[in-house]
mmCIF file of C-alpha atoms in Angstrom:
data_model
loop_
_atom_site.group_PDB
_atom_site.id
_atom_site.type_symbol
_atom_site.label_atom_id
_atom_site.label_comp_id
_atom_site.label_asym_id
_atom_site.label_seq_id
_atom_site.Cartn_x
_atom_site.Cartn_y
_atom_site.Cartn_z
ATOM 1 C CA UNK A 81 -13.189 17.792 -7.539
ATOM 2 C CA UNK A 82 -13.643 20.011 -10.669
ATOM 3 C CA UNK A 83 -13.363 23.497 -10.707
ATOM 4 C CA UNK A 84 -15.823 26.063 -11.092
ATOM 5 C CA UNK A 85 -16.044 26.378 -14.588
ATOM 6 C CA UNK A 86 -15.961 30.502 -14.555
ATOM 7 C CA UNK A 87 -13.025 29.996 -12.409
ATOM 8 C CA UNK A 88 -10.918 28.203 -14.917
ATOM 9 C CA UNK A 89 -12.611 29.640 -18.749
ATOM 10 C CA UNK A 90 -11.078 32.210 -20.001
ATOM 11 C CA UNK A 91 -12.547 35.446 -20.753
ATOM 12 C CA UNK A 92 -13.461 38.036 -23.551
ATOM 13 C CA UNK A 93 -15.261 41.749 -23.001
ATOM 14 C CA UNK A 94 -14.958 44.096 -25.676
ATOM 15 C CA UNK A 95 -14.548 46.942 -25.832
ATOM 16 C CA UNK A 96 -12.960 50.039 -27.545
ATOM 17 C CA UNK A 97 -9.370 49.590 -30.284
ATOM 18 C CA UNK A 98 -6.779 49.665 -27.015
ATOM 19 C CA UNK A 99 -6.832 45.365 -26.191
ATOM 20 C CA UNK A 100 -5.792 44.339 -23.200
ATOM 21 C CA UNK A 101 -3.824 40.629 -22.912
ATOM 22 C CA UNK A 102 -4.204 39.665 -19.219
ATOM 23 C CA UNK A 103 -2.363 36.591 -18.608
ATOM 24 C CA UNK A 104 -2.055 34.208 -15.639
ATOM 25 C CA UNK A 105 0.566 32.600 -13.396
ATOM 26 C CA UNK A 106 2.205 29.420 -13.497
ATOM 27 C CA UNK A 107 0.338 26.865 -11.699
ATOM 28 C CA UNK A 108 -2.592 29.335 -11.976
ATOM 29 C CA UNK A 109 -5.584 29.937 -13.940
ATOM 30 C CA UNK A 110 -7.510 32.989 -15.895
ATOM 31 C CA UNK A 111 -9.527 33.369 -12.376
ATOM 32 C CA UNK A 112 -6.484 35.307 -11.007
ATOM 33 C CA UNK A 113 -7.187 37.985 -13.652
ATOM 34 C CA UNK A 114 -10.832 38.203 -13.821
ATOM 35 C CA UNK A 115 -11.319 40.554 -11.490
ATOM 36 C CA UNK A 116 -9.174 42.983 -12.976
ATOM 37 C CA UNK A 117 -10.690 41.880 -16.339
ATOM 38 C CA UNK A 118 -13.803 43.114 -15.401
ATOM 39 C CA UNK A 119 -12.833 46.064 -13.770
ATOM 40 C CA UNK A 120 -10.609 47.481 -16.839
ATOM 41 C CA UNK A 121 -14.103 46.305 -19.132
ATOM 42 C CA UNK A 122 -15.554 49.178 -17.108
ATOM 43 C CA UNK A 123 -13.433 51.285 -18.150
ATOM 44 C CA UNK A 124 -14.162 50.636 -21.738
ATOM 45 C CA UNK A 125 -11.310 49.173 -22.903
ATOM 46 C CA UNK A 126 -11.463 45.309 -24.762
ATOM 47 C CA UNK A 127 -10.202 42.386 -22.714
ATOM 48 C CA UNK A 128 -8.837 38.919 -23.397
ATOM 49 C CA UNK A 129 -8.124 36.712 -20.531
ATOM 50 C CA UNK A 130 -6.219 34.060 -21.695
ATOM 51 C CA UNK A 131 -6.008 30.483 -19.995
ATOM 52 C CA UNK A 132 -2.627 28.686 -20.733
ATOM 53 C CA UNK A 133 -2.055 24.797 -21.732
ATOM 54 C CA UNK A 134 -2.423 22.551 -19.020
ATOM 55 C CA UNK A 135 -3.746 24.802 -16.330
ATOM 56 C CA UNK A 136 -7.166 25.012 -14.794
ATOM 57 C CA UNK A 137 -7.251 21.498 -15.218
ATOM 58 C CA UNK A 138 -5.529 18.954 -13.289
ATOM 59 C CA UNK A 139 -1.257 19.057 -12.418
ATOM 60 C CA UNK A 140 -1.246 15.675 -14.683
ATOM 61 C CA UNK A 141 -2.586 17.638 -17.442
ATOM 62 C CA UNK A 142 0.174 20.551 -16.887
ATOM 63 C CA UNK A 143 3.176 17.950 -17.072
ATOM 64 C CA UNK A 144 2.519 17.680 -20.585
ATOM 65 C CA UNK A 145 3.162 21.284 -21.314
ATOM 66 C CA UNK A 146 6.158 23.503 -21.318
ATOM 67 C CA UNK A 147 7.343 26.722 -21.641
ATOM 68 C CA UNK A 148 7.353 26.863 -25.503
ATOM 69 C CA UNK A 149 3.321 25.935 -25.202
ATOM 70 C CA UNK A 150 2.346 28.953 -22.776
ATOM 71 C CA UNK A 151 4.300 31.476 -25.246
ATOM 72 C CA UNK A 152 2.283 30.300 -27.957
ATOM 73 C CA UNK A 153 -0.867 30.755 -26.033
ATOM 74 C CA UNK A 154 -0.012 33.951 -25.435
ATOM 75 C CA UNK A 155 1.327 35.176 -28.741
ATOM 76 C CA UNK A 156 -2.204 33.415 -30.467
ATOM 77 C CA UNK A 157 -4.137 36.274 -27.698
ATOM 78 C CA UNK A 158 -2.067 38.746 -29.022
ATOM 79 C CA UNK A 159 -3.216 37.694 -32.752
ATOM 80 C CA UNK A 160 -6.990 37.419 -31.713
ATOM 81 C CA UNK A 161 -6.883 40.949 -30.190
ATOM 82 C CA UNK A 162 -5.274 42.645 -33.438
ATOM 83 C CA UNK A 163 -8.384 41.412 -35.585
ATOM 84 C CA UNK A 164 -10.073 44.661 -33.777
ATOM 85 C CA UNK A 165 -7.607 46.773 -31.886
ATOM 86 C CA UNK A 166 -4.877 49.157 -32.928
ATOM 87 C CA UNK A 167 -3.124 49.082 -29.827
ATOM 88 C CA UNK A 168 -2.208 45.572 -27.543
ATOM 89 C CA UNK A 169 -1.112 45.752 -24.019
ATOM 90 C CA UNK A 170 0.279 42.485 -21.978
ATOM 91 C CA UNK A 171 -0.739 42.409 -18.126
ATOM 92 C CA UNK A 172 1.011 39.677 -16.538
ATOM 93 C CA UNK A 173 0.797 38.193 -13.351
ATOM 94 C CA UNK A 174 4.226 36.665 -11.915
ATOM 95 C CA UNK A 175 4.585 33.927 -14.883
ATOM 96 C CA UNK A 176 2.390 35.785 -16.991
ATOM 97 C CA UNK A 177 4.717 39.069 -16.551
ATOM 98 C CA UNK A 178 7.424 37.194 -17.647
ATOM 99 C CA UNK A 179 5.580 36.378 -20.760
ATOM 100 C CA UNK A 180 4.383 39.429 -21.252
ATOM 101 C CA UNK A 181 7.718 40.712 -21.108
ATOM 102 C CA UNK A 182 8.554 37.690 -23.661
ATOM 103 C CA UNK A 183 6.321 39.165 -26.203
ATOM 104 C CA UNK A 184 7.584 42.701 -25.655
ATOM 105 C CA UNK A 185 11.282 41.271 -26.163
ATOM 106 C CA UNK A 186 9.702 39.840 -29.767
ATOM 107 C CA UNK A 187 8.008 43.504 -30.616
ATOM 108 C CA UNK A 188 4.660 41.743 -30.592
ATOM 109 C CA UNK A 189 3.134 44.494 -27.925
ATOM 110 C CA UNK A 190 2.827 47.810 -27.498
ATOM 111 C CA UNK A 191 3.058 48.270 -23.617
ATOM 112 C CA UNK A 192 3.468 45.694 -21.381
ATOM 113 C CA UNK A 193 2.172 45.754 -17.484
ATOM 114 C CA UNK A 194 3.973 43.199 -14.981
ATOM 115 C CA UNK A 195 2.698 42.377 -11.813
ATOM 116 C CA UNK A 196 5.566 39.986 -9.763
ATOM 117 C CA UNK A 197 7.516 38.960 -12.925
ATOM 118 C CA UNK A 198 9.773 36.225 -11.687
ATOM 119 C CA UNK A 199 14.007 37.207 -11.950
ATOM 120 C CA UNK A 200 14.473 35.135 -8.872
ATOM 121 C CA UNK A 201 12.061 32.944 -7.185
ATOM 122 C CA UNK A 202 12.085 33.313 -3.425
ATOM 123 C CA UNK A 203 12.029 29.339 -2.540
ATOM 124 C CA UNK A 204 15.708 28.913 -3.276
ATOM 125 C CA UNK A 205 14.530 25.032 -3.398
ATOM 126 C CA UNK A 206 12.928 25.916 -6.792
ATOM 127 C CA UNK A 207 16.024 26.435 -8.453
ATOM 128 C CA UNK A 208 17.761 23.265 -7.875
ATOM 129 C CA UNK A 209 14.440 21.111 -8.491
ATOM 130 C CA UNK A 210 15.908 19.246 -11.639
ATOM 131 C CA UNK A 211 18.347 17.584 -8.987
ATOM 132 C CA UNK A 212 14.838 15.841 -7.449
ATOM 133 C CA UNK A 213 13.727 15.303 -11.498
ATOM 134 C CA UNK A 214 14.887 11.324 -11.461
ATOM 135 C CA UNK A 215 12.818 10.661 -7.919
ATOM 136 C CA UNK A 216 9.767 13.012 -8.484
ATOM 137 C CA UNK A 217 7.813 13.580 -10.725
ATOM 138 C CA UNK A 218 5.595 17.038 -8.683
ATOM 139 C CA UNK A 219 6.339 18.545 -5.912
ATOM 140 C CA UNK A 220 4.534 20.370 -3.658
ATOM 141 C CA UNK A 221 3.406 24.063 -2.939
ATOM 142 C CA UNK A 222 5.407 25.854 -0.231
ATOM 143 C CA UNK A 223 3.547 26.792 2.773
ATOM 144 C CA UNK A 224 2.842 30.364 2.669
ATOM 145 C CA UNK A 225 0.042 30.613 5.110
ATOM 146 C CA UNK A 226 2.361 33.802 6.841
ATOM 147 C CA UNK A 227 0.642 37.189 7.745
ATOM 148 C CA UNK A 228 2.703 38.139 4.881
ATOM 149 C CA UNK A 229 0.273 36.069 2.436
ATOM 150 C CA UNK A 230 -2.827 36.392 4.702
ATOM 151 C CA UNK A 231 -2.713 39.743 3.190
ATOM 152 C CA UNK A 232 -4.722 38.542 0.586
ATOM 153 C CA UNK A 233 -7.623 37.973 2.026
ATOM 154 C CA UNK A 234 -10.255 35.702 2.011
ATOM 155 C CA UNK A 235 -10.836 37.383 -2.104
ATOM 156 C CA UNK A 236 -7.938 35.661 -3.047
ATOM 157 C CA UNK A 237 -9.325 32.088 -1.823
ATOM 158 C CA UNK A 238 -12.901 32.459 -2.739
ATOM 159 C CA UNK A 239 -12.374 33.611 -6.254
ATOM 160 C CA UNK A 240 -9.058 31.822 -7.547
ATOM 161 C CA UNK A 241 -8.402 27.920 -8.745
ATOM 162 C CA UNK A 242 -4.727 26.562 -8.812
ATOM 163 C CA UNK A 243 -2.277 23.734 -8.257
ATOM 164 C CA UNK A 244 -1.381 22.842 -4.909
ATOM 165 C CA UNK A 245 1.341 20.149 -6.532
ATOM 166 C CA UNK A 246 3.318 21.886 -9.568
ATOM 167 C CA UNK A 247 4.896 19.572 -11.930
ATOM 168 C CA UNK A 248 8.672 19.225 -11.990
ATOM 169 C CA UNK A 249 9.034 19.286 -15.727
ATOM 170 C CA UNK A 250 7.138 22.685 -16.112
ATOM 171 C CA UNK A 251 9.174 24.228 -12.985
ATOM 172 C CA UNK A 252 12.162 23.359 -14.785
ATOM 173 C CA UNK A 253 10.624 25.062 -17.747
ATOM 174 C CA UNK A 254 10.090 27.771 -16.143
ATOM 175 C CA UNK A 255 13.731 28.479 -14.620
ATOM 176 C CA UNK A 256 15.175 28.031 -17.987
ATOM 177 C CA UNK A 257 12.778 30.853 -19.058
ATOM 178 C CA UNK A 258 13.568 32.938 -16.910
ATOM 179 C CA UNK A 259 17.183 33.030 -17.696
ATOM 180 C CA UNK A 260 16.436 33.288 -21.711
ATOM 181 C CA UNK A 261 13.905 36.420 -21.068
ATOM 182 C CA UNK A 262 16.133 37.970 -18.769
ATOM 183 C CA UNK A 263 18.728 37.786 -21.623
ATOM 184 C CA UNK A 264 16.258 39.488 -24.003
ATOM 185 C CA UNK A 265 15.038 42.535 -22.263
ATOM 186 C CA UNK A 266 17.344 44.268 -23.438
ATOM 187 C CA UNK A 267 15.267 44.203 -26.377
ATOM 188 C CA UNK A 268 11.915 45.740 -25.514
ATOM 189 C CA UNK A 269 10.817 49.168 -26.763
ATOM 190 C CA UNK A 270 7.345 49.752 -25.972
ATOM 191 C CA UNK A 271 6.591 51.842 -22.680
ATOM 192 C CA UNK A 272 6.368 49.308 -19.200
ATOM 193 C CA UNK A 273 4.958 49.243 -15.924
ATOM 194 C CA UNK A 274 6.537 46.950 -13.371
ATOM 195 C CA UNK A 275 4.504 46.355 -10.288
ATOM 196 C CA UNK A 276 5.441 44.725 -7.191
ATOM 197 C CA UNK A 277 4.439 43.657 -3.466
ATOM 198 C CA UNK A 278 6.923 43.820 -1.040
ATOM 199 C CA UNK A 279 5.212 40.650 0.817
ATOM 200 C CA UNK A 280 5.442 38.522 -1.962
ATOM 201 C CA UNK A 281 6.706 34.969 -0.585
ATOM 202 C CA UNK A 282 7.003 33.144 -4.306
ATOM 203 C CA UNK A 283 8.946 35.604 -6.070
ATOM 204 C CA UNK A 284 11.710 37.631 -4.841
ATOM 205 C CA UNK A 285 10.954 41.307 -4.588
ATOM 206 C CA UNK A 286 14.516 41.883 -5.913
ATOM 207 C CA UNK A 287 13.147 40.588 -9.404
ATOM 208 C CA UNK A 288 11.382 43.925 -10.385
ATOM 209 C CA UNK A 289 15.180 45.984 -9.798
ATOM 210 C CA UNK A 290 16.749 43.473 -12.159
ATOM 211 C CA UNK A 291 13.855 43.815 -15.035
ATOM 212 C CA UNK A 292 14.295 48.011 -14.755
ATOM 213 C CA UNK A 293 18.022 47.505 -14.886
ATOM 214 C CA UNK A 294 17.862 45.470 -18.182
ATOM 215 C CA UNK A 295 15.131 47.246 -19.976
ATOM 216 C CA UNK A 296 17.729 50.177 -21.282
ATOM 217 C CA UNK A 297 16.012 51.203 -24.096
ATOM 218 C CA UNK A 298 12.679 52.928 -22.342
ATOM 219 C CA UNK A 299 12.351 53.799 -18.891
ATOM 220 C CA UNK A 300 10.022 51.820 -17.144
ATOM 221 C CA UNK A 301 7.887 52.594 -14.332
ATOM 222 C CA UNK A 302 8.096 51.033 -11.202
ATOM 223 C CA UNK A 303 5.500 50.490 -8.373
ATOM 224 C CA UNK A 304 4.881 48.944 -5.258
ATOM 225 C CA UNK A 305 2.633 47.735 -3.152
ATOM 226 C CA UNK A 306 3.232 47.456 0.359
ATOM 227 C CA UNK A 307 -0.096 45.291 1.698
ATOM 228 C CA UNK A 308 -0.320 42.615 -1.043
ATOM 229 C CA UNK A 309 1.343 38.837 -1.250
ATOM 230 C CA UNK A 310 2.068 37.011 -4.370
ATOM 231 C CA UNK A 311 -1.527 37.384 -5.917
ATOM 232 C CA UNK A 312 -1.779 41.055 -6.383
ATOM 233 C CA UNK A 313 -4.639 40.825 -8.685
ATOM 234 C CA UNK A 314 -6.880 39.670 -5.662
ATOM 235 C CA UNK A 315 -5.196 41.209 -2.664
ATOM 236 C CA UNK A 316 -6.108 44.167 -0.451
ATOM 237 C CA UNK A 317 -5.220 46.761 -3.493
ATOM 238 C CA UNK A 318 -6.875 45.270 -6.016
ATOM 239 C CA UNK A 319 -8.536 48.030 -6.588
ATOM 240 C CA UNK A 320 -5.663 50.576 -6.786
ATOM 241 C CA UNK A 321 -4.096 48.387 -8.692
ATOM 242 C CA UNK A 322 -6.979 48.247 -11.454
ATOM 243 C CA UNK A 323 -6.596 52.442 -11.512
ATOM 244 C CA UNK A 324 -3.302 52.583 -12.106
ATOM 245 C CA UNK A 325 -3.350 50.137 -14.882
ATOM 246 C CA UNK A 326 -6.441 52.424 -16.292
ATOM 247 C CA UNK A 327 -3.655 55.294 -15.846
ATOM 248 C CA UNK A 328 -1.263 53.617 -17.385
ATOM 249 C CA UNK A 329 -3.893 52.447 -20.193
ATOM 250 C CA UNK A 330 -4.999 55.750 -20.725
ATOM 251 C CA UNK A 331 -1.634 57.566 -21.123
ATOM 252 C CA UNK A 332 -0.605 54.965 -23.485
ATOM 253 C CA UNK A 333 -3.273 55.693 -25.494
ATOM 254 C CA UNK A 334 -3.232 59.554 -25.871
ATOM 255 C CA UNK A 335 0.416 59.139 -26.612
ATOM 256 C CA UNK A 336 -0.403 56.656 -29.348
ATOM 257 C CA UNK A 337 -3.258 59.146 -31.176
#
């Protein structure tokens, strides 16, 4: 069946010179970061929700795309939102963290926002699945139907579209980034917020001490979130959430004038 076309388009609300680069998870689609979208719109500032290559499609599509494809995706938003603001900001959810923090490694940002950036995925499973790569070709979602991700809520269900069967090529991808942006951080200047639920089942919570660890040259600022899962863009502090990245928005701004 296809998916709800609003689910899966991405998304543009402008707004005033601070732009805002909110960028999905793997396997996911731009419907993970509407809601915040629209809620930072409100706020005033100009928003670009991004959809990357092969996603909100079909997991056939997504084989055909890697790694290299989704940083170009999100280095292009970054491009489209400098034709009218001064100031760019990445807000990534788990995969799109780590590519926000990709473009923050490159200088390409000006504040980055990560919401369950992957260091270490919790399915240790993941991380040997190019040993299944000559028998499979996807595998499928872990079960994660705890109370730990029922803390989502029925939000998270009704309003997001992804892959229940990721493809083996782009999870190996994905490992190999995120050993060559954990070598980079090292790199990044620009002031970060790290967010992170302690219930999250896909990517260990340990990930978000091992980005603050490597980002020596600014001192990032670390939160979390005690009631979300994985999806913290649609769990039960969505809403929080949303403020403190206006906070966070806001600060970075006045700083900047």
């Amino acid at each position: 069946m296809e998916p709800q076309r609003r689910l899966v388009e991405p998304f543009n609300f402008p707004g005033n010179r601070v732009g805002c680069l909110l960028i999905h998870g793997f396997s996911g689609s731009p419907s993970e970061m509407r809601l915040l979208g629209e809620r930072l719109s409100k706020f005033g500032w100009t928003v670009l929700g991004i959809r990357l290559s092969g996603h909100g499609t079909t997991p056939e599509q997504m084989a055909k795309s890697r790694w290299e494809d989704w940083a170009k995706d999100a280095e292009a938003g970054v491009k489209e939102l400098r034709k009218s603001c001064h100031t760019v900001v990445g807000i990534g959810l788990s995969m799109g963290g780590l590519l926000a923090l990709h473009l923050a490694s490159l200088g390409l940002i000006d504040g980055i926002i990560t919401m369950n950036a992957p260091m270490v995925l919790a399915d240790r499973r993941t991380r040997y699945v190019q040993l299944i790569r000559p028998f499979a070709t996807f595998v499928n979602k872990p079960d994660l139907s705890s109370s730990a991700n029922k803390s989502e809520g029925t939000t998270a269900k009704v309003e997001r579209f992804g892959y229940e069967r990721i493809p083996v090529d782009g999870l190996i991808s994905l490992n190999r980034a995120i050993r060559k942006v954990r070598r980079k951080l090292y790199e990044i200047k620009c002031p970060v917020l790290l967010m992170q639920s302690t219930k999250d089942l896909t990517v260990n919570p340990v990930s978000v001490q091992i980005i603050m660890k490597k980002i020596q040259q600014v001192k990032p600022v670390v939160l979390h979130w005690e009631k979300s899962g994985h999806i913290l863009t649609l769990g039960p502090e969505r809403e929080e959430v949303a403020l403190k990245v206006d906070e966070f928005l806001r600060e970075l701004n006045h700083n900047r004038m």
